[in-house]
mmCIF file of C-alpha atoms and ligand atoms in Angstrom:
data_model
loop_
_atom_site.group_PDB
_atom_site.id
_atom_site.type_symbol
_atom_site.label_atom_id
_atom_site.label_comp_id
_atom_site.label_asym_id
_atom_site.label_seq_id
_atom_site.Cartn_x
_atom_site.Cartn_y
_atom_site.Cartn_z
ATOM 1 C CA MET A 10 21.591 -19.009 -126.696
ATOM 2 C CA ALA A 11 18.676 -18.348 -124.363
ATOM 3 C CA PHE A 12 20.744 -19.147 -121.267
ATOM 4 C CA ASN A 13 23.283 -16.457 -122.084
ATOM 5 C CA LEU A 14 20.595 -13.909 -122.811
ATOM 6 C CA PHE A 15 19.115 -14.609 -119.410
ATOM 7 C CA LYS A 16 22.452 -14.051 -117.696
ATOM 8 C CA GLN A 17 22.942 -10.748 -119.468
ATOM 9 C CA ASN A 18 19.933 -9.382 -117.625
ATOM 10 C CA ILE A 19 21.717 -9.383 -114.279
ATOM 11 C CA PHE A 20 23.395 -6.155 -113.212
ATOM 12 C CA LEU A 21 25.369 -4.930 -110.210
ATOM 13 C CA GLY A 22 25.037 -1.529 -108.575
ATOM 14 C CA ILE A 23 27.687 -0.259 -106.162
ATOM 15 C CA ASP A 24 27.563 2.726 -103.814
ATOM 16 C CA ILE A 25 30.824 3.603 -102.077
ATOM 17 C CA GLY A 26 29.758 5.756 -99.143
ATOM 18 C CA THR A 27 31.874 7.370 -96.453
ATOM 19 C CA THR A 28 31.067 4.717 -93.917
ATOM 20 C CA SER A 29 30.024 1.714 -95.961
ATOM 21 C CA ILE A 30 29.981 0.077 -99.360
ATOM 22 C CA LYS A 31 26.714 -1.304 -100.659
ATOM 23 C CA LEU A 32 26.265 -3.704 -103.509
ATOM 24 C CA VAL A 33 23.054 -4.873 -105.135
ATOM 25 C CA GLU A 34 22.434 -7.466 -107.806
ATOM 26 C CA LEU A 35 19.331 -6.746 -109.859
ATOM 27 C CA GLN A 36 17.761 -9.060 -112.376
ATOM 28 C CA LYS A 37 15.567 -7.762 -115.132
ATOM 29 C CA THR A 38 12.847 -9.972 -116.530
ATOM 30 C CA ARG A 39 10.009 -9.019 -118.837
ATOM 31 C CA GLN A 40 7.641 -8.452 -115.919
ATOM 32 C CA LYS A 41 9.811 -6.903 -113.234
ATOM 33 C CA ILE A 42 13.155 -5.932 -111.789
ATOM 34 C CA GLU A 43 14.126 -8.034 -108.806
ATOM 35 C CA LEU A 44 16.785 -7.786 -106.124
ATOM 36 C CA THR A 45 18.520 -11.151 -106.283
ATOM 37 C CA ASN A 46 21.417 -10.418 -103.936
ATOM 38 C CA TYR A 47 22.913 -7.647 -101.868
ATOM 39 C CA GLY A 48 25.866 -6.954 -99.610
ATOM 40 C CA ILE A 49 26.690 -4.159 -97.178
ATOM 41 C CA LEU A 50 30.160 -3.676 -95.795
ATOM 42 C CA GLU A 51 30.053 -1.263 -92.881
ATOM 43 C CA LYS A 52 33.241 0.203 -91.556
ATOM 44 C CA TYR A 53 33.188 1.204 -87.927
ATOM 45 C CA GLY A 54 36.672 2.696 -87.817
ATOM 46 C CA HIS A 55 35.253 6.084 -88.843
ATOM 47 C CA LEU A 56 33.526 6.349 -85.475
ATOM 48 C CA GLU A 57 36.917 6.675 -83.814
ATOM 49 C CA ARG A 58 39.171 8.106 -86.469
ATOM 50 C CA ILE A 59 37.900 10.542 -88.996
ATOM 51 C CA ASN A 60 40.602 9.576 -91.530
ATOM 52 C CA ASP A 61 39.524 5.998 -91.453
ATOM 53 C CA ALA A 62 36.437 6.720 -93.509
ATOM 54 C CA ILE A 63 36.310 4.883 -96.835
ATOM 55 C CA GLN A 64 36.169 8.182 -98.591
ATOM 56 C CA THR A 65 37.105 11.583 -97.302
ATOM 57 C CA ASP A 66 35.674 14.989 -98.047
ATOM 58 C CA SER A 67 38.846 15.947 -99.850
ATOM 59 C CA PHE A 68 37.809 13.347 -102.451
ATOM 60 C CA LYS A 69 40.848 11.197 -101.712
ATOM 61 C CA LEU A 70 39.219 7.962 -102.610
ATOM 62 C CA LEU A 71 41.716 5.432 -101.437
ATOM 63 C CA GLU A 72 41.756 3.398 -104.580
ATOM 64 C CA GLU A 73 43.666 0.341 -103.444
ATOM 65 C CA SER A 74 41.906 -0.184 -100.142
ATOM 66 C CA THR A 75 38.554 0.501 -101.773
ATOM 67 C CA ALA A 76 39.328 -2.077 -104.457
ATOM 68 C CA LEU A 77 40.166 -4.587 -101.734
ATOM 69 C CA LEU A 78 36.883 -3.922 -99.944
ATOM 70 C CA LEU A 79 34.996 -4.201 -103.222
ATOM 71 C CA LYS A 80 36.597 -7.564 -103.930
ATOM 72 C CA GLN A 81 35.697 -8.781 -100.437
ATOM 73 C CA LEU A 82 32.130 -7.614 -100.837
ATOM 74 C CA ILE A 83 31.728 -9.330 -104.202
ATOM 75 C CA GLU A 84 33.194 -12.548 -102.782
ATOM 76 C CA LYS A 85 31.153 -12.475 -99.570
ATOM 77 C CA SER A 86 27.869 -11.735 -101.282
ATOM 78 C CA LYS A 87 28.656 -14.604 -103.673
ATOM 79 C CA THR A 88 27.611 -12.581 -106.657
ATOM 80 C CA LYS A 89 29.341 -12.847 -109.997
ATOM 81 C CA ASN A 90 31.038 -9.996 -111.717
ATOM 82 C CA ARG A 91 28.352 -8.598 -114.016
ATOM 83 C CA LYS A 92 27.808 -5.361 -115.858
ATOM 84 C CA THR A 93 28.367 -2.933 -113.035
ATOM 85 C CA TYR A 94 27.272 0.631 -112.352
ATOM 86 C CA MET A 95 28.747 2.799 -109.616
ATOM 87 C CA ALA A 96 27.334 5.803 -107.787
ATOM 88 C CA LEU A 97 29.437 8.932 -107.476
ATOM 89 C CA PRO A 98 28.781 10.747 -104.182
ATOM 90 C CA SER A 99 26.676 13.839 -104.679
ATOM 91 C CA PHE A 100 29.243 16.014 -102.887
ATOM 92 C CA SER A 101 31.822 15.155 -105.550
ATOM 93 C CA GLY A 102 29.904 16.766 -108.390
ATOM 94 C CA PHE A 103 27.749 19.621 -109.452
ATOM 95 C CA ILE A 104 24.466 19.933 -111.330
ATOM 96 C CA SER A 105 22.795 22.836 -113.052
ATOM 97 C CA ILE A 106 19.756 23.482 -115.212
ATOM 98 C CA MET A 107 20.299 25.046 -118.664
ATOM 99 C CA LYS A 108 17.506 26.616 -120.690
ATOM 100 C CA LEU A 109 18.046 26.696 -124.433
ATOM 101 C CA PRO A 110 15.921 27.574 -127.447
ATOM 102 C CA GLU A 111 14.597 24.701 -129.591
ATOM 103 C CA MET A 112 17.277 23.361 -131.973
ATOM 104 C CA PRO A 113 18.209 20.030 -133.603
ATOM 105 C CA ASN A 114 19.921 17.521 -131.279
ATOM 106 C CA LYS A 115 23.243 17.794 -133.088
ATOM 107 C CA GLU A 116 23.408 21.531 -132.471
ATOM 108 C CA LEU A 117 22.157 21.070 -128.942
ATOM 109 C CA ALA A 118 25.193 18.961 -128.029
ATOM 110 C CA LYS A 119 27.476 21.710 -129.306
ATOM 111 C CA ALA A 120 25.496 24.454 -127.543
ATOM 112 C CA VAL A 121 25.551 22.609 -124.206
ATOM 113 C CA ASN A 122 29.303 22.048 -124.348
ATOM 114 C CA PHE A 123 29.914 25.604 -125.494
ATOM 115 C CA GLN A 124 27.859 27.192 -122.715
ATOM 116 C CA ALA A 125 28.662 24.734 -119.908
ATOM 117 C CA GLY A 126 31.460 26.927 -118.571
ATOM 118 C CA GLN A 127 28.944 29.599 -117.549
ATOM 119 C CA TYR A 128 27.063 27.107 -115.375
ATOM 120 C CA ILE A 129 29.817 25.020 -113.810
ATOM 121 C CA PRO A 130 32.055 26.501 -111.104
ATOM 122 C CA MET A 131 35.015 24.271 -112.016
ATOM 123 C CA PRO A 132 37.654 24.507 -114.771
ATOM 124 C CA LEU A 133 36.099 22.720 -117.757
ATOM 125 C CA GLN A 134 39.371 21.113 -118.880
ATOM 126 C CA GLU A 135 39.486 19.219 -115.557
ATOM 127 C CA THR A 136 35.809 18.287 -115.579
ATOM 128 C CA THR A 137 33.828 15.388 -117.006
ATOM 129 C CA LEU A 138 30.453 16.597 -118.278
ATOM 130 C CA ASP A 139 27.238 14.753 -118.877
ATOM 131 C CA TRP A 140 23.817 16.110 -119.752
ATOM 132 C CA GLN A 141 20.283 15.057 -120.494
ATOM 133 C CA ILE A 142 17.152 16.728 -121.844
ATOM 134 C CA ILE A 143 14.530 16.907 -119.120
ATOM 135 C CA GLU A 144 11.868 18.985 -120.879
ATOM 136 C CA ARG A 145 11.244 19.990 -124.475
ATOM 137 C CA THR A 146 8.164 22.143 -124.831
ATOM 138 C CA SER A 147 6.954 25.320 -126.528
ATOM 139 C CA GLY A 148 10.209 26.206 -128.209
ATOM 140 C CA LYS A 149 12.348 25.607 -125.138
ATOM 141 C CA ILE A 150 14.722 22.836 -124.168
ATOM 142 C CA ILE A 151 15.587 22.309 -120.526
ATOM 143 C CA VAL A 152 18.804 20.385 -119.941
ATOM 144 C CA LEU A 153 20.172 18.890 -116.742
ATOM 145 C CA LEU A 154 23.922 19.460 -116.794
ATOM 146 C CA MET A 155 26.113 17.267 -114.590
ATOM 147 C CA ALA A 156 29.796 17.818 -113.872
ATOM 148 C CA VAL A 157 32.328 15.785 -111.914
ATOM 149 C CA PRO A 158 36.085 16.471 -111.610
ATOM 150 C CA THR A 159 37.834 14.110 -114.049
ATOM 151 C CA ASP A 160 40.284 13.167 -111.307
ATOM 152 C CA ILE A 161 37.438 11.647 -109.259
ATOM 153 C CA VAL A 162 36.057 9.763 -112.250
ATOM 154 C CA LYS A 163 39.559 8.345 -112.858
ATOM 155 C CA ARG A 164 39.856 7.208 -109.238
ATOM 156 C CA TYR A 165 36.594 5.283 -109.446
ATOM 157 C CA VAL A 166 37.556 3.732 -112.766
ATOM 158 C CA HIS A 167 40.931 2.765 -111.298
ATOM 159 C CA SER A 168 39.322 1.196 -108.169
ATOM 160 C CA ALA A 169 37.014 -0.797 -110.445
ATOM 161 C CA GLU A 170 39.965 -1.959 -112.566
ATOM 162 C CA LEU A 171 41.907 -3.026 -109.473
ATOM 163 C CA ALA A 172 38.871 -4.954 -108.202
ATOM 164 C CA LYS A 173 38.421 -6.450 -111.708
ATOM 165 C CA ILE A 174 34.951 -5.020 -111.965
ATOM 166 C CA ASN A 175 33.239 -4.843 -115.322
ATOM 167 C CA LEU A 176 32.330 -1.153 -115.018
ATOM 168 C CA LYS A 177 29.680 0.048 -117.482
ATOM 169 C CA GLY A 178 28.651 3.352 -115.962
ATOM 170 C CA LEU A 179 29.231 5.967 -113.305
ATOM 171 C CA GLU A 180 26.634 8.482 -112.250
ATOM 172 C CA LEU A 181 26.046 11.096 -109.571
ATOM 173 C CA GLU A 182 23.924 9.332 -106.981
ATOM 174 C CA THR A 183 21.252 12.013 -106.547
ATOM 175 C CA VAL A 184 20.648 12.183 -110.302
ATOM 176 C CA ALA A 185 20.133 8.425 -110.243
ATOM 177 C CA ILE A 186 17.932 8.413 -107.121
ATOM 178 C CA ALA A 187 15.689 11.138 -108.549
ATOM 179 C CA ARG A 188 15.282 9.164 -111.778
ATOM 180 C CA LEU A 189 14.381 5.959 -109.914
ATOM 181 C CA LEU A 190 12.003 7.471 -107.337
ATOM 182 C CA GLY A 191 10.714 9.837 -110.028
ATOM 183 C CA LYS A 192 9.118 6.832 -111.717
ATOM 184 C CA LYS A 193 6.510 7.003 -108.936
ATOM 185 C CA GLU A 194 6.772 10.569 -107.760
ATOM 186 C CA LYS A 195 6.000 13.167 -110.420
ATOM 187 C CA GLY A 196 5.376 16.274 -108.287
ATOM 188 C CA VAL A 197 7.740 18.810 -106.761
ATOM 189 C CA VAL A 198 9.494 16.993 -103.958
ATOM 190 C CA ALA A 199 12.430 17.690 -101.641
ATOM 191 C CA LEU A 200 14.754 14.677 -101.651
ATOM 192 C CA VAL A 201 16.990 14.581 -98.591
ATOM 193 C CA ASP A 202 19.728 11.928 -98.555
ATOM 194 C CA ILE A 203 21.216 11.664 -95.059
ATOM 195 C CA GLY A 204 24.505 9.769 -95.210
ATOM 196 C CA GLY A 205 27.308 9.264 -92.721
ATOM 197 C CA ARG A 206 29.377 12.350 -93.481
ATOM 198 C CA SER A 207 27.143 14.574 -95.564
ATOM 199 C CA THR A 208 23.518 15.232 -96.393
ATOM 200 C CA SER A 209 22.428 15.986 -99.915
ATOM 201 C CA ILE A 210 19.402 18.251 -100.285
ATOM 202 C CA ASN A 211 17.680 18.172 -103.647
ATOM 203 C CA ILE A 212 14.557 19.266 -105.433
ATOM 204 C CA MET A 213 12.912 16.886 -107.881
ATOM 205 C CA ASP A 214 10.198 17.933 -110.291
ATOM 206 C CA ASN A 215 8.383 15.815 -112.836
ATOM 207 C CA GLY A 216 10.616 12.856 -112.004
ATOM 208 C CA THR A 217 13.983 14.577 -112.515
ATOM 209 C CA LEU A 218 16.515 16.373 -110.381
ATOM 210 C CA ARG A 219 16.377 20.198 -110.541
ATOM 211 C CA THR A 220 18.578 21.527 -107.746
ATOM 212 C CA SER A 221 21.121 19.933 -105.426
ATOM 213 C CA HIS A 222 23.398 21.036 -102.623
ATOM 214 C CA ASN A 223 25.161 19.395 -99.702
ATOM 215 C CA VAL A 224 25.624 20.119 -96.022
ATOM 216 C CA ASP A 225 28.258 18.572 -93.814
ATOM 217 C CA THR A 226 25.787 17.602 -91.089
ATOM 218 C CA ALA A 227 24.833 13.922 -91.210
ATOM 219 C CA GLY A 228 24.509 10.621 -89.346
ATOM 220 C CA GLY A 229 28.117 10.626 -88.084
ATOM 221 C CA ASP A 230 27.506 13.953 -86.348
ATOM 222 C CA PHE A 231 24.369 12.559 -84.703
ATOM 223 C CA THR A 232 26.537 9.822 -83.177
ATOM 224 C CA GLN A 233 29.216 12.312 -82.121
ATOM 225 C CA VAL A 234 26.806 14.576 -80.204
ATOM 226 C CA ILE A 235 25.261 11.610 -78.404
ATOM 227 C CA SER A 236 28.744 10.385 -77.520
ATOM 228 C CA SER A 237 29.986 13.714 -76.151
ATOM 229 C CA GLY A 238 26.606 14.728 -74.659
ATOM 230 C CA LEU A 239 26.204 11.504 -72.684
ATOM 231 C CA GLY A 240 29.937 10.980 -72.099
ATOM 232 C CA ILE A 241 29.943 7.539 -73.698
ATOM 233 C CA ASN A 242 32.140 5.989 -76.381
ATOM 234 C CA PRO A 243 31.061 6.439 -80.022
ATOM 235 C CA PHE A 244 30.247 2.755 -80.486
ATOM 236 C CA ARG A 245 27.732 2.829 -77.622
ATOM 237 C CA ALA A 246 26.393 6.149 -78.936
ATOM 238 C CA GLU A 247 25.868 4.548 -82.380
ATOM 239 C CA GLU A 248 23.978 1.672 -80.731
ATOM 240 C CA LEU A 249 21.750 4.028 -78.764
ATOM 241 C CA LYS A 250 21.087 6.165 -81.823
ATOM 242 C CA ARG A 251 19.973 3.136 -83.819
ATOM 243 C CA ALA A 252 17.981 1.654 -80.931
ATOM 244 C CA TYR A 253 16.043 4.764 -79.882
ATOM 245 C CA GLY A 254 16.435 7.515 -82.450
ATOM 246 C CA LEU A 255 13.893 10.224 -81.634
ATOM 247 C CA ASN A 256 11.546 7.760 -80.032
ATOM 248 C CA ILE A 257 10.928 9.718 -76.828
ATOM 249 C CA GLN A 258 8.665 7.006 -75.474
ATOM 250 C CA ALA A 259 11.813 4.952 -74.971
ATOM 251 C CA ARG A 260 12.620 5.031 -71.295
ATOM 252 C CA GLY A 261 15.283 7.317 -69.998
ATOM 253 C CA GLU A 262 16.677 8.320 -73.378
ATOM 254 C CA VAL A 263 14.781 11.582 -73.827
ATOM 255 C CA LYS A 264 18.092 13.418 -73.703
ATOM 256 C CA ILE A 265 19.139 11.886 -77.020
ATOM 257 C CA THR A 266 16.358 13.769 -78.780
ATOM 258 C CA ASN A 267 17.469 17.048 -77.202
ATOM 259 C CA LEU A 268 21.040 16.417 -78.276
ATOM 260 C CA LEU A 269 20.043 15.653 -81.846
ATOM 261 C CA MET A 270 17.649 18.545 -82.378
ATOM 262 C CA PRO A 271 20.173 21.289 -83.238
ATOM 263 C CA LEU A 272 21.685 19.038 -85.926
ATOM 264 C CA LEU A 273 18.319 17.985 -87.294
ATOM 265 C CA ASP A 274 17.402 21.651 -87.470
ATOM 266 C CA VAL A 275 20.422 22.398 -89.682
ATOM 267 C CA ILE A 276 19.111 19.856 -92.210
ATOM 268 C CA LYS A 277 15.566 21.181 -91.777
ATOM 269 C CA ARG A 278 16.608 24.785 -92.477
ATOM 270 C CA GLU A 279 18.593 23.797 -95.567
ATOM 271 C CA THR A 280 15.601 21.812 -96.836
ATOM 272 C CA GLU A 281 13.311 24.807 -96.311
ATOM 273 C CA LYS A 282 15.789 27.003 -98.135
ATOM 274 C CA ALA A 283 15.858 24.631 -101.141
ATOM 275 C CA ILE A 284 12.046 24.466 -101.198
ATOM 276 C CA ASN A 285 11.715 28.266 -100.965
ATOM 277 C CA ASN A 286 14.323 28.939 -103.639
ATOM 278 C CA TYR A 287 12.594 26.556 -106.019
ATOM 279 C CA PHE A 288 9.275 28.265 -105.313
ATOM 280 C CA LEU A 289 10.786 31.679 -106.035
ATOM 281 C CA LYS A 290 12.124 30.426 -109.377
ATOM 282 C CA THR A 291 9.136 28.411 -110.576
ATOM 283 C CA LYS A 292 6.138 29.326 -108.355
ATOM 284 C CA LYS A 293 5.782 25.596 -107.680
ATOM 285 C CA LYS A 294 5.407 24.426 -104.094
ATOM 286 C CA ALA A 295 6.972 21.219 -102.790
ATOM 287 C CA GLU A 296 4.331 18.600 -102.036
ATOM 288 C CA LYS A 297 6.387 16.360 -99.809
ATOM 289 C CA VAL A 298 9.800 15.417 -98.499
ATOM 290 C CA ILE A 299 11.462 12.102 -99.261
ATOM 291 C CA LEU A 300 14.220 10.864 -96.944
ATOM 292 C CA THR A 301 16.891 8.418 -98.149
ATOM 293 C CA GLY A 302 20.314 7.239 -96.951
ATOM 294 C CA GLY A 303 21.102 5.385 -93.732
ATOM 295 C CA GLY A 304 20.240 8.476 -91.685
ATOM 296 C CA ALA A 305 16.631 8.211 -92.884
ATOM 297 C CA ASN A 306 16.355 5.182 -90.591
ATOM 298 C CA LEU A 307 16.558 7.342 -87.479
ATOM 299 C CA GLN A 308 13.410 6.385 -85.605
ATOM 300 C CA GLY A 309 10.807 9.134 -85.436
ATOM 301 C CA LEU A 310 12.524 11.305 -88.057
ATOM 302 C CA GLU A 311 9.627 11.264 -90.526
ATOM 303 C CA ASP A 312 7.170 12.492 -87.849
ATOM 304 C CA TYR A 313 9.595 15.094 -86.563
ATOM 305 C CA TYR A 314 10.265 16.628 -89.986
ATOM 306 C CA SER A 315 6.647 16.332 -91.015
ATOM 307 C CA LYS A 316 5.644 18.560 -88.075
ATOM 308 C CA GLN A 317 8.585 20.914 -88.489
ATOM 309 C CA LEU A 318 8.180 21.381 -92.234
ATOM 310 C CA ALA A 319 4.369 21.080 -92.318
ATOM 311 C CA LEU A 320 4.655 18.652 -95.224
ATOM 312 C CA PRO A 321 4.198 14.901 -95.587
ATOM 313 C CA VAL A 322 7.560 13.156 -95.064
ATOM 314 C CA ILE A 323 8.165 9.624 -96.303
ATOM 315 C CA LYS A 324 11.128 7.302 -96.759
ATOM 316 C CA GLY A 325 12.383 6.845 -100.316
ATOM 317 C CA ASP A 326 12.594 3.126 -100.600
ATOM 318 C CA PRO A 327 12.423 1.483 -104.051
ATOM 319 C CA PHE A 328 11.385 -1.819 -102.459
ATOM 320 C CA SER A 329 8.377 -0.720 -100.412
ATOM 321 C CA TRP A 330 7.419 1.588 -103.289
ATOM 322 C CA GLY A 331 7.111 -1.469 -105.538
ATOM 323 C CA LEU A 332 9.787 -0.324 -108.012
ATOM 324 C CA ILE A 333 11.998 -3.319 -107.287
ATOM 325 C CA SER A 334 10.676 -6.649 -106.055
ATOM 326 C CA TYR A 335 12.561 -8.967 -103.712
ATOM 327 C CA ASN A 336 12.430 -12.377 -102.196
ATOM 328 C CA PRO A 337 9.700 -12.364 -99.478
ATOM 329 C CA ASN A 338 12.145 -14.073 -97.096
ATOM 330 C CA LEU A 339 13.982 -10.759 -96.944
ATOM 331 C CA SER A 340 10.912 -8.699 -95.931
ATOM 332 C CA PRO A 341 11.756 -7.998 -92.277
ATOM 333 C CA VAL A 342 15.179 -6.561 -93.140
ATOM 334 C CA MET A 343 14.205 -4.806 -96.347
ATOM 335 C CA LYS A 344 12.187 -2.214 -94.409
ATOM 336 C CA ASP A 345 15.363 -1.217 -92.555
ATOM 337 C CA ILE A 346 17.918 -1.422 -95.334
ATOM 338 C CA GLY A 347 15.814 -0.261 -98.294
ATOM 339 C CA PRO A 348 16.617 3.482 -97.935
ATOM 340 C CA SER A 349 20.349 2.665 -97.598
ATOM 341 C CA LEU A 350 20.380 0.613 -100.813
ATOM 342 C CA THR A 351 18.577 3.245 -102.881
ATOM 343 C CA SER A 352 21.725 4.719 -104.502
ATOM 344 C CA ALA A 353 23.202 1.335 -105.394
ATOM 345 C CA CYS A 354 19.913 0.317 -107.037
ATOM 346 C CA ALA A 355 19.303 3.653 -108.712
ATOM 347 C CA VAL A 356 22.535 3.735 -110.734
ATOM 348 C CA VAL A 357 21.674 0.434 -112.407
ATOM 349 C CA PHE A 358 18.496 2.030 -113.793
ATOM 350 C CA LYS A 359 20.607 4.246 -116.042
ATOM 351 C CA ASP A 360 20.477 1.537 -118.678
ATOM 352 C CA ILE A 361 17.729 -0.920 -117.730
HETATM 353 N N1 LIG B 5 18.696 2.513 -87.781
HETATM 354 C C1 LIG B 5 19.387 3.634 -87.869
HETATM 355 N N2 LIG B 5 19.073 4.710 -87.105
HETATM 356 C C2 LIG B 5 19.775 5.845 -87.210
HETATM 357 N N3 LIG B 5 20.833 6.031 -88.005
HETATM 358 C C3 LIG B 5 21.201 4.993 -88.791
HETATM 359 C C4 LIG B 5 20.511 3.753 -88.761
HETATM 360 N N4 LIG B 5 21.102 2.916 -89.655
HETATM 361 C C5 LIG B 5 22.137 3.602 -90.197
HETATM 362 N N5 LIG B 5 22.194 4.838 -89.682
HETATM 363 C C6 LIG B 5 23.173 5.875 -89.961
HETATM 364 O O1 LIG B 5 23.263 6.113 -91.340
HETATM 365 C C7 LIG B 5 24.547 6.660 -91.633
HETATM 366 C C8 LIG B 5 25.115 5.987 -92.846
HETATM 367 O O2 LIG B 5 24.251 6.233 -93.920
HETATM 368 P P1 LIG B 5 24.669 5.803 -95.406
HETATM 369 O O3 LIG B 5 24.952 4.355 -95.402
HETATM 370 O O4 LIG B 5 23.637 6.336 -96.331
HETATM 371 O O5 LIG B 5 26.019 6.668 -95.479
HETATM 372 P P2 LIG B 5 27.224 6.630 -96.487
HETATM 373 O O6 LIG B 5 26.669 6.460 -97.858
HETATM 374 O O7 LIG B 5 28.264 5.670 -96.026
HETATM 375 O O8 LIG B 5 27.778 8.101 -96.266
HETATM 376 P P3 LIG B 5 27.845 9.362 -97.248
HETATM 377 O O9 LIG B 5 26.602 9.313 -98.110
HETATM 378 O O10 LIG B 5 27.888 10.542 -96.312
HETATM 379 O O11 LIG B 5 29.103 9.176 -98.018
HETATM 380 C C9 LIG B 5 25.438 6.408 -90.413
HETATM 381 O O12 LIG B 5 25.642 7.622 -89.728
HETATM 382 C C10 LIG B 5 24.581 5.457 -89.584
HETATM 383 O O13 LIG B 5 24.794 5.646 -88.199
HETATM 384 MG MG1 LIG B 6 25.825 7.715 -99.316
#
């Protein structure tokens, strides 16, 4: 029946971050992929109590409370339970590039599994592996190897079961973001995802992820330094951060920029390191920096990093990039929330 076929083309993407859960509903038609609904559940408790984050660095995803939040989000955004894809935080997994000689696909699968242990710094029997061919030229196959502790995969699957979600796929978020933004961006690019608790620093080349590492400096730390530096409570500090960012024109708040600079420089140095290491390996220079995650919304950040890194810096936003269309009524907010929804959107593109 045509009606059923139409319904099958609606998918949900979910990104469970440290400080918020984001949900998108994407509809695929012959001409385009459109955002038909979204929901963001922000949790402010983390500003006061570090253990109140939705997810903690020790990977203790609190399955039951997460499932409850997921249910609430699905209900509030009035979406239906569709084929759903979830993003795994980049700090929970590990990626590596494998170079292999040309061989038939059947043998390749065996070779990848056989050699994976040399590339992955985790016990293989406790790890869930995934891989994809990213280049196959002149007798060489280049494979992107992805590994996530099986325990974490199980926790996500369990949360989805508890929330009665029809889970079709799980993927490391930076792998997914690189694939989505890589549809437009084919050069060597540093992709910097600034979240609440951690920042993921990646190199993309020819539309796929090549290197990835994480630093523990992110948006939550920006709020903390403003709070302690100005002697104000974290909620007020969060407001000021969002209102002014690095916009030094804003009256009287110049000090915020000075407080943030040492933290921004940590991310800058790590980005430079990733760019330099990739250059040493491949002799290819990064052409630009793409910022994603909620932290990318810090006002003035693109200009600041562009001067500091002497490279063009842009926000990675699938909506303003024309990769996903949306209802024009949403335009004023899409500019602000686009970079935050990137992961949730990107995971859906695994299959569509
Ligand atoms: N307009 C804004 N200006 C500055 N910072 C912002 C703005 N909007 C959101 N943020 C910050 O973005 C951060 C949250 O980003 P995001 O939603 O990507 O994180 P998360 O996915 O929950 O965390 P993580 O990826 O670390 O698990 C918070 O620190 C928040 O203060
Ligand atoms: Mg995140």
